[in-house]
């Protein structure tokens, strides 16, 4: 460390450089991706560039890269490790082994299976009503209405379908059976029709200077489901526009964050996805604490806010 020594004729004063992170040229951050997006998903380029502009070394590394040396990073930040879904156990074992991983592994274990909605419901959060069907169980479709079938462990709308009953009951049942036969738990929800008109609101939160999760920005996502599950949906097909959240959405999102079963101070990012329910009030569709797209390009300063939070977490 360089020391500035005061003039010889005055008292000897050693003035240490300010320990601002901007001067720490050796800090290293890994942004975790997967082999599908080895150079990161486009959405994360602004974060990578912002961190590099602050003289941090930033590497994009696949979570399952056997050559990666996670010990060499001051911080490892999950971004687009989206191929973990069929290998969740391996992913969590990996996450457990990585020092200084954000978000923390205990939260990932809870958040990578949408049965967490039960915990949030028990805490009073208005969630989308959900029925779970486990392997070995059978499901009797409702007699009418529109319903969504999806796996509890999923990302990017994979293996997710929408069914009009009774005409598509056989297709819906086949979808549930396909999931459970593969050892997966299926979840069935009413199709929230407001997504077709109002869309889905994703609210992004990053820690502020005090470490408290603070609202950063929000986007509107258009509807994703046109009918029965027909394979993987391309994440690039999402219709994303800027959104100013309503007071009710902000209140619900704060309620969701307050119900997370860990200290929210441990988190680097949180995304709360809401769709209006039948009464028009926001309902939680998903709380994303694992690998959410952050839509950093949609809001001025968003990448800088997350970069600030990352720098504040550097050792
Ligand atoms: N109950 C629902 N009502 C309306 N749309 C839904 C419902 N569940 C899922 N969707 C649509 O499917 C997309 C993916 O579902 P989601 O629960 O967010 O899982 P993931 O994003 O983890 O795959 C949502 O963004 C939304 O467009
Ligand atoms: Mg989602």
Short mmCIF file of C-alpha atoms and ligand atoms in Angstrom, two decimals:
data_model
loop_
_atom_site.label_atom_id
_atom_site.label_comp_id
_atom_site.label_asym_id
_atom_site.label_seq_id
_atom_site.Cartn_x
_atom_site.Cartn_y
_atom_site.Cartn_z
CA UNK A 1 0.00 0.00 0.00
CA UNK A 2 1.40 3.43 -0.93
CA UNK A 3 1.91 5.91 1.89
CA UNK A 4 2.07 9.67 1.48
CA UNK A 5 4.65 11.03 3.88
CA UNK A 6 4.12 14.59 5.12
CA UNK A 7 6.83 17.29 4.65
CA UNK A 8 9.97 16.82 6.80
CA UNK A 9 9.57 20.05 8.76
CA UNK A 10 6.06 19.31 10.02
CA UNK A 11 4.88 16.56 12.32
CA UNK A 12 5.10 13.14 10.74
CA UNK A 13 1.67 12.34 9.40
CA UNK A 14 0.99 9.16 7.54
CA UNK A 15 -1.99 9.61 5.32
CA UNK A 16 -3.43 6.33 4.12
CA UNK A 17 -5.27 6.25 0.83
CA UNK A 18 -9.03 6.13 1.27
CA UNK A 19 -10.09 2.50 1.17
CA UNK A 20 -12.62 3.16 -1.55
CA UNK A 21 -13.29 0.13 -3.66
CA UNK A 22 -12.63 2.12 -6.81
CA UNK A 23 -8.94 1.99 -5.96
CA UNK A 24 -8.92 -1.78 -5.41
CA UNK A 25 -7.66 -2.81 -8.80
CA UNK A 26 -7.26 -6.39 -7.78
CA UNK A 27 -10.82 -7.18 -6.70
CA UNK A 28 -12.19 -10.05 -8.73
CA UNK A 29 -15.85 -10.77 -9.39
CA UNK A 30 -17.25 -13.86 -11.12
CA UNK A 31 -20.58 -13.46 -12.88
CA UNK A 32 -22.01 -16.96 -13.03
CA UNK A 33 -23.55 -18.15 -16.25
CA UNK A 34 -23.89 -21.46 -18.10
CA UNK A 35 -22.62 -22.93 -21.35
CA UNK A 36 -25.73 -21.74 -23.20
CA UNK A 37 -24.61 -18.14 -22.59
CA UNK A 38 -20.84 -18.36 -22.06
CA UNK A 39 -20.38 -14.59 -22.47
CA UNK A 40 -23.38 -13.80 -20.23
CA UNK A 41 -26.94 -13.02 -21.22
CA UNK A 42 -27.25 -9.66 -22.96
CA UNK A 43 -29.17 -8.24 -19.99
CA UNK A 44 -26.04 -8.49 -17.83
CA UNK A 45 -23.63 -6.70 -20.17
CA UNK A 46 -24.31 -3.32 -18.50
CA UNK A 47 -23.39 -4.79 -15.10
CA UNK A 48 -20.19 -6.37 -16.44
CA UNK A 49 -19.21 -3.11 -18.13
CA UNK A 50 -20.03 -0.99 -15.08
CA UNK A 51 -17.89 -3.20 -12.82
CA UNK A 52 -14.99 -3.14 -15.28
CA UNK A 53 -15.25 0.63 -15.52
CA UNK A 54 -14.64 0.62 -11.76
CA UNK A 55 -11.39 -1.31 -12.25
CA UNK A 56 -12.72 -4.64 -11.04
CA UNK A 57 -11.70 -7.81 -12.80
CA UNK A 58 -14.89 -9.45 -14.04
CA UNK A 59 -15.07 -12.97 -15.45
CA UNK A 60 -18.10 -14.74 -16.90
CA UNK A 61 -17.84 -18.32 -15.66
CA UNK A 62 -20.15 -21.29 -16.13
CA UNK A 63 -21.26 -22.70 -12.79
CA UNK A 64 -20.28 -26.22 -13.83
CA UNK A 65 -16.94 -25.31 -15.41
CA UNK A 66 -14.51 -27.83 -13.86
CA UNK A 67 -11.60 -25.48 -14.53
CA UNK A 68 -13.11 -22.58 -12.55
CA UNK A 69 -11.26 -21.64 -9.37
CA UNK A 70 -13.96 -20.03 -7.24
CA UNK A 71 -11.54 -19.38 -4.38
CA UNK A 72 -9.84 -16.73 -6.48
CA UNK A 73 -12.92 -14.46 -6.56
CA UNK A 74 -13.73 -11.88 -3.94
CA UNK A 75 -17.38 -12.28 -4.86
CA UNK A 76 -19.30 -14.72 -7.05
CA UNK A 77 -22.62 -13.43 -8.32
CA UNK A 78 -25.25 -15.67 -9.92
CA UNK A 79 -26.58 -14.32 -13.15
CA UNK A 80 -27.62 -16.79 -15.89
CA UNK A 81 -26.94 -20.37 -14.71
CA UNK A 82 -30.23 -21.39 -16.29
CA UNK A 83 -29.36 -24.93 -17.26
CA UNK A 84 -29.33 -26.04 -13.62
CA UNK A 85 -33.03 -26.89 -13.63
CA UNK A 86 -32.66 -30.65 -14.43
CA UNK A 87 -29.60 -30.74 -12.13
CA UNK A 88 -30.78 -28.78 -9.13
CA UNK A 89 -29.08 -31.06 -6.58
CA UNK A 90 -25.73 -30.68 -8.37
CA UNK A 91 -26.28 -26.95 -8.57
CA UNK A 92 -26.93 -26.63 -4.85
CA UNK A 93 -23.94 -28.83 -4.02
CA UNK A 94 -21.85 -26.54 -6.18
CA UNK A 95 -23.35 -23.43 -4.57
CA UNK A 96 -22.58 -24.82 -1.13
CA UNK A 97 -18.93 -25.19 -2.12
CA UNK A 98 -18.43 -21.65 -3.44
CA UNK A 99 -17.07 -19.11 -0.97
CA UNK A 100 -18.66 -15.66 -1.06
CA UNK A 101 -21.61 -16.57 -3.32
CA UNK A 102 -24.57 -14.24 -3.75
CA UNK A 103 -27.36 -14.77 -3.25
CA UNK A 104 -26.43 -17.12 -0.37
CA UNK A 105 -26.90 -20.87 -0.79
CA UNK A 106 -29.51 -21.21 1.96
CA UNK A 107 -31.74 -18.83 0.08
CA UNK A 108 -31.09 -20.67 -3.20
CA UNK A 109 -32.10 -23.96 -1.62
CA UNK A 110 -35.41 -22.42 -0.56
CA UNK A 111 -36.01 -20.35 -3.67
CA UNK A 112 -35.26 -22.90 -6.43
CA UNK A 113 -38.45 -24.85 -5.69
CA UNK A 114 -41.71 -22.92 -5.98
CA UNK A 115 -43.16 -24.79 -3.01
CA UNK A 116 -41.73 -21.76 -1.21
CA UNK A 117 -45.02 -20.09 -2.15
CA UNK A 118 -46.56 -22.03 0.74
CA UNK A 119 -44.27 -20.34 3.23
CA UNK A 120 -45.11 -16.94 1.82
CA UNK A 121 -48.82 -17.72 1.89
CA UNK A 122 -48.50 -18.76 5.54
CA UNK A 123 -46.86 -15.38 6.17
CA UNK A 124 -49.91 -13.63 4.71
CA UNK A 125 -48.62 -12.86 1.22
CA UNK A 126 -51.33 -12.91 -1.48
CA UNK A 127 -50.04 -15.71 -3.72
CA UNK A 128 -51.56 -17.15 -6.86
CA UNK A 129 -53.69 -20.08 -5.61
CA UNK A 130 -51.67 -23.24 -6.20
CA UNK A 131 -52.32 -26.99 -6.11
CA UNK A 132 -49.29 -29.27 -5.96
CA UNK A 133 -49.21 -32.79 -7.45
CA UNK A 134 -46.26 -34.91 -6.37
CA UNK A 135 -44.83 -37.99 -8.08
CA UNK A 136 -47.20 -40.89 -7.48
CA UNK A 137 -50.21 -38.62 -6.97
CA UNK A 138 -53.00 -38.14 -9.51
CA UNK A 139 -54.76 -34.94 -10.39
CA UNK A 140 -58.42 -34.50 -11.15
CA UNK A 141 -58.85 -31.51 -13.45
CA UNK A 142 -61.42 -28.86 -12.52
CA UNK A 143 -64.55 -28.87 -14.66
CA UNK A 144 -64.00 -25.51 -16.30
CA UNK A 145 -61.84 -22.41 -16.41
CA UNK A 146 -58.33 -21.75 -17.71
CA UNK A 147 -55.43 -23.33 -15.83
CA UNK A 148 -51.65 -23.26 -15.86
CA UNK A 149 -49.57 -26.41 -15.37
CA UNK A 150 -45.86 -26.04 -14.60
CA UNK A 151 -43.10 -27.75 -12.61
CA UNK A 152 -42.19 -26.41 -9.17
CA UNK A 153 -38.54 -26.38 -10.24
CA UNK A 154 -38.24 -24.37 -13.41
CA UNK A 155 -36.93 -21.23 -15.04
CA UNK A 156 -37.70 -19.30 -18.18
CA UNK A 157 -41.24 -20.67 -18.62
CA UNK A 158 -39.90 -24.12 -19.47
CA UNK A 159 -42.40 -26.99 -19.34
CA UNK A 160 -45.21 -24.53 -18.67
CA UNK A 161 -48.61 -24.70 -20.41
CA UNK A 162 -52.06 -23.14 -20.36
CA UNK A 163 -55.23 -25.21 -20.72
CA UNK A 164 -58.91 -24.37 -21.27
CA UNK A 165 -61.12 -26.85 -19.48
CA UNK A 166 -62.97 -29.03 -20.13
CA UNK A 167 -61.89 -29.19 -23.78
CA UNK A 168 -58.16 -29.51 -23.02
CA UNK A 169 -58.50 -31.64 -19.88
CA UNK A 170 -56.75 -34.62 -21.47
CA UNK A 171 -53.80 -32.44 -22.52
CA UNK A 172 -53.59 -30.85 -19.07
CA UNK A 173 -53.67 -34.24 -17.35
CA UNK A 174 -51.01 -35.56 -19.73
CA UNK A 175 -48.81 -32.58 -18.85
CA UNK A 176 -49.18 -33.21 -15.11
CA UNK A 177 -48.50 -36.92 -15.63
CA UNK A 178 -45.44 -36.17 -17.76
CA UNK A 179 -43.97 -34.05 -14.97
CA UNK A 180 -44.74 -36.45 -12.15
CA UNK A 181 -43.56 -39.50 -14.14
CA UNK A 182 -40.22 -37.70 -14.45
CA UNK A 183 -40.07 -37.40 -10.67
CA UNK A 184 -41.05 -33.74 -10.66
CA UNK A 185 -43.73 -31.98 -8.65
CA UNK A 186 -46.36 -30.26 -10.80
CA UNK A 187 -48.15 -27.10 -9.78
CA UNK A 188 -51.52 -26.02 -11.09
CA UNK A 189 -52.78 -22.45 -10.90
CA UNK A 190 -55.74 -20.57 -12.32
CA UNK A 191 -54.67 -18.63 -15.38
CA UNK A 192 -54.59 -15.01 -14.19
CA UNK A 193 -56.33 -13.34 -17.13
CA UNK A 194 -55.14 -9.87 -16.21
CA UNK A 195 -51.74 -10.84 -17.59
CA UNK A 196 -53.27 -10.55 -21.07
CA UNK A 197 -54.20 -6.90 -20.53
CA UNK A 198 -52.20 -5.46 -17.62
CA UNK A 199 -49.23 -7.79 -18.04
CA UNK A 200 -46.96 -9.01 -15.24
CA UNK A 201 -45.00 -6.51 -13.15
CA UNK A 202 -41.46 -7.42 -12.12
CA UNK A 203 -40.09 -5.21 -9.34
CA UNK A 204 -36.32 -5.17 -8.90
CA UNK A 205 -34.67 -4.52 -5.54
CA UNK A 206 -30.98 -4.00 -4.77
CA UNK A 207 -29.39 -3.11 -1.42
CA UNK A 208 -28.87 0.58 -0.79
CA UNK A 209 -25.83 2.05 0.97
CA UNK A 210 -27.15 0.81 4.33
CA UNK A 211 -27.57 -2.73 2.98
CA UNK A 212 -31.35 -2.57 3.00
CA UNK A 213 -33.15 -3.87 -0.08
CA UNK A 214 -34.44 -0.86 -1.88
CA UNK A 215 -36.66 -0.52 -4.97
CA UNK A 216 -34.60 0.07 -8.12
CA UNK A 217 -36.89 -0.25 -11.12
CA UNK A 218 -39.72 -2.25 -12.61
CA UNK A 219 -40.73 -3.70 -15.94
CA UNK A 220 -43.91 -4.93 -17.51
CA UNK A 221 -43.76 -8.40 -19.00
CA UNK A 222 -46.31 -9.39 -21.58
CA UNK A 223 -48.17 -12.70 -21.36
CA UNK A 224 -46.04 -15.76 -22.13
CA UNK A 225 -48.53 -18.60 -22.42
CA UNK A 226 -50.59 -19.17 -25.55
CA UNK A 227 -51.68 -22.74 -24.93
CA UNK A 228 -50.49 -26.25 -24.07
CA UNK A 229 -46.83 -26.87 -23.32
CA UNK A 230 -44.95 -27.38 -26.56
CA UNK A 231 -41.36 -27.20 -25.41
CA UNK A 232 -38.97 -24.56 -24.29
CA UNK A 233 -39.85 -20.88 -24.59
CA UNK A 234 -37.02 -18.60 -25.66
CA UNK A 235 -36.31 -16.02 -22.91
CA UNK A 236 -35.74 -13.51 -25.70
CA UNK A 237 -39.40 -13.81 -26.63
CA UNK A 238 -40.48 -11.93 -23.50
CA UNK A 239 -42.17 -8.59 -24.26
CA UNK A 240 -40.47 -6.20 -21.84
CA UNK A 241 -41.35 -2.53 -21.36
CA UNK A 242 -40.71 0.01 -18.64
CA UNK A 243 -43.30 0.06 -15.85
CA UNK A 244 -44.03 2.43 -13.01
CA UNK A 245 -45.40 0.17 -10.28
CA UNK A 246 -48.64 1.11 -8.55
CA UNK A 247 -48.64 1.86 -4.81
CA UNK A 248 -50.44 -1.47 -4.28
CA UNK A 249 -47.71 -3.33 -6.17
CA UNK A 250 -44.99 -1.64 -4.13
CA UNK A 251 -46.79 -2.50 -0.90
CA UNK A 252 -47.25 -6.13 -1.90
CA UNK A 253 -43.62 -6.42 -2.99
CA UNK A 254 -42.46 -5.05 0.38
CA UNK A 255 -44.71 -7.58 2.09
CA UNK A 256 -43.12 -10.37 0.05
CA UNK A 257 -39.59 -9.23 0.90
CA UNK A 258 -40.45 -9.00 4.59
CA UNK A 259 -41.59 -12.64 4.50
CA UNK A 260 -38.32 -14.07 3.14
CA UNK A 261 -37.08 -16.64 5.71
CA UNK A 262 -33.63 -15.09 6.06
CA UNK A 263 -32.27 -11.69 6.69
CA UNK A 264 -33.07 -9.57 3.60
CA UNK A 265 -29.75 -7.90 4.41
CA UNK A 266 -28.03 -11.05 3.13
CA UNK A 267 -29.38 -10.54 -0.38
CA UNK A 268 -27.75 -8.83 -3.35
CA UNK A 269 -30.85 -8.80 -5.54
CA UNK A 270 -34.53 -9.69 -5.42
CA UNK A 271 -37.24 -9.67 -8.06
CA UNK A 272 -40.91 -9.79 -7.20
CA UNK A 273 -43.26 -10.81 -10.03
CA UNK A 274 -46.89 -9.78 -9.62
CA UNK A 275 -50.06 -10.16 -11.69
CA UNK A 276 -53.43 -8.69 -10.68
CA UNK A 277 -55.81 -11.30 -9.29
CA UNK A 278 -59.55 -11.48 -10.07
CA UNK A 279 -60.20 -8.57 -7.67
CA UNK A 280 -57.53 -6.45 -9.34
CA UNK A 281 -55.17 -6.61 -6.37
CA UNK A 282 -51.58 -7.77 -6.98
CA UNK A 283 -50.87 -11.45 -6.53
CA UNK A 284 -47.43 -12.99 -6.25
CA UNK A 285 -46.57 -15.23 -9.19
CA UNK A 286 -42.92 -15.74 -8.39
CA UNK A 287 -40.23 -14.40 -6.03
CA UNK A 288 -36.93 -14.64 -7.85
CA UNK A 289 -33.88 -14.74 -5.58
CA UNK A 290 -31.79 -17.16 -7.60
CA UNK A 291 -31.06 -16.13 -11.19
CA UNK A 292 -33.54 -13.45 -12.24
CA UNK A 293 -33.14 -11.43 -15.38
CA UNK A 294 -32.67 -7.94 -13.97
CA UNK A 295 -33.63 -5.88 -17.04
CA UNK A 296 -30.75 -3.52 -16.34
CA UNK A 297 -31.06 -1.81 -19.70
CA UNK A 298 -34.56 -0.54 -18.96
CA UNK A 299 -33.72 1.91 -16.19
CA UNK A 300 -31.08 4.61 -15.99
CA UNK A 301 -28.70 3.90 -13.13
CA UNK A 302 -29.85 0.33 -12.50
CA UNK A 303 -26.51 -1.25 -13.39
CA UNK A 304 -24.70 1.37 -11.30
CA UNK A 305 -26.94 0.66 -8.29
CA UNK A 306 -26.18 -3.05 -8.49
CA UNK A 307 -22.48 -2.35 -9.02
CA UNK A 308 -22.53 -0.14 -5.89
CA UNK A 309 -24.12 -3.00 -3.95
CA UNK A 310 -21.49 -5.44 -5.23
CA UNK A 311 -18.66 -3.09 -4.26
CA UNK A 312 -20.16 -2.68 -0.82
CA UNK A 313 -20.03 -6.47 -0.40
CA UNK A 314 -16.41 -6.81 -1.43
CA UNK A 315 -14.15 -7.88 1.42
N1 LIG B 1 -51.05 -18.55 -13.07
C1 LIG B 1 -50.62 -17.91 -14.15
N2 LIG B 1 -51.42 -17.03 -14.80
C2 LIG B 1 -51.00 -16.35 -15.91
N3 LIG B 1 -49.78 -16.53 -16.46
C3 LIG B 1 -48.95 -17.40 -15.84
C4 LIG B 1 -49.31 -18.12 -14.67
N4 LIG B 1 -48.26 -18.88 -14.31
C5 LIG B 1 -47.29 -18.66 -15.22
N5 LIG B 1 -47.69 -17.77 -16.13
C6 LIG B 1 -46.91 -17.26 -17.27
O1 LIG B 1 -45.78 -18.09 -17.45
C7 LIG B 1 -44.57 -17.38 -17.18
C8 LIG B 1 -43.60 -18.29 -16.42
O2 LIG B 1 -44.15 -18.70 -15.19
P1 LIG B 1 -43.42 -18.46 -13.81
O3 LIG B 1 -44.33 -18.93 -12.72
O4 LIG B 1 -42.98 -17.06 -13.72
O5 LIG B 1 -42.19 -19.46 -13.85
P2 LIG B 1 -40.68 -19.31 -14.39
O6 LIG B 1 -40.46 -17.89 -14.80
O7 LIG B 1 -39.85 -19.70 -13.22
O8 LIG B 1 -40.58 -20.29 -15.49
C9 LIG B 1 -44.99 -16.13 -16.43
O9 LIG B 1 -44.10 -15.08 -16.68
C10 LIG B 1 -46.39 -15.86 -16.99
O10 LIG B 1 -46.33 -15.17 -18.23
MG1 LIG B 2 -41.16 -16.11 -14.02
#
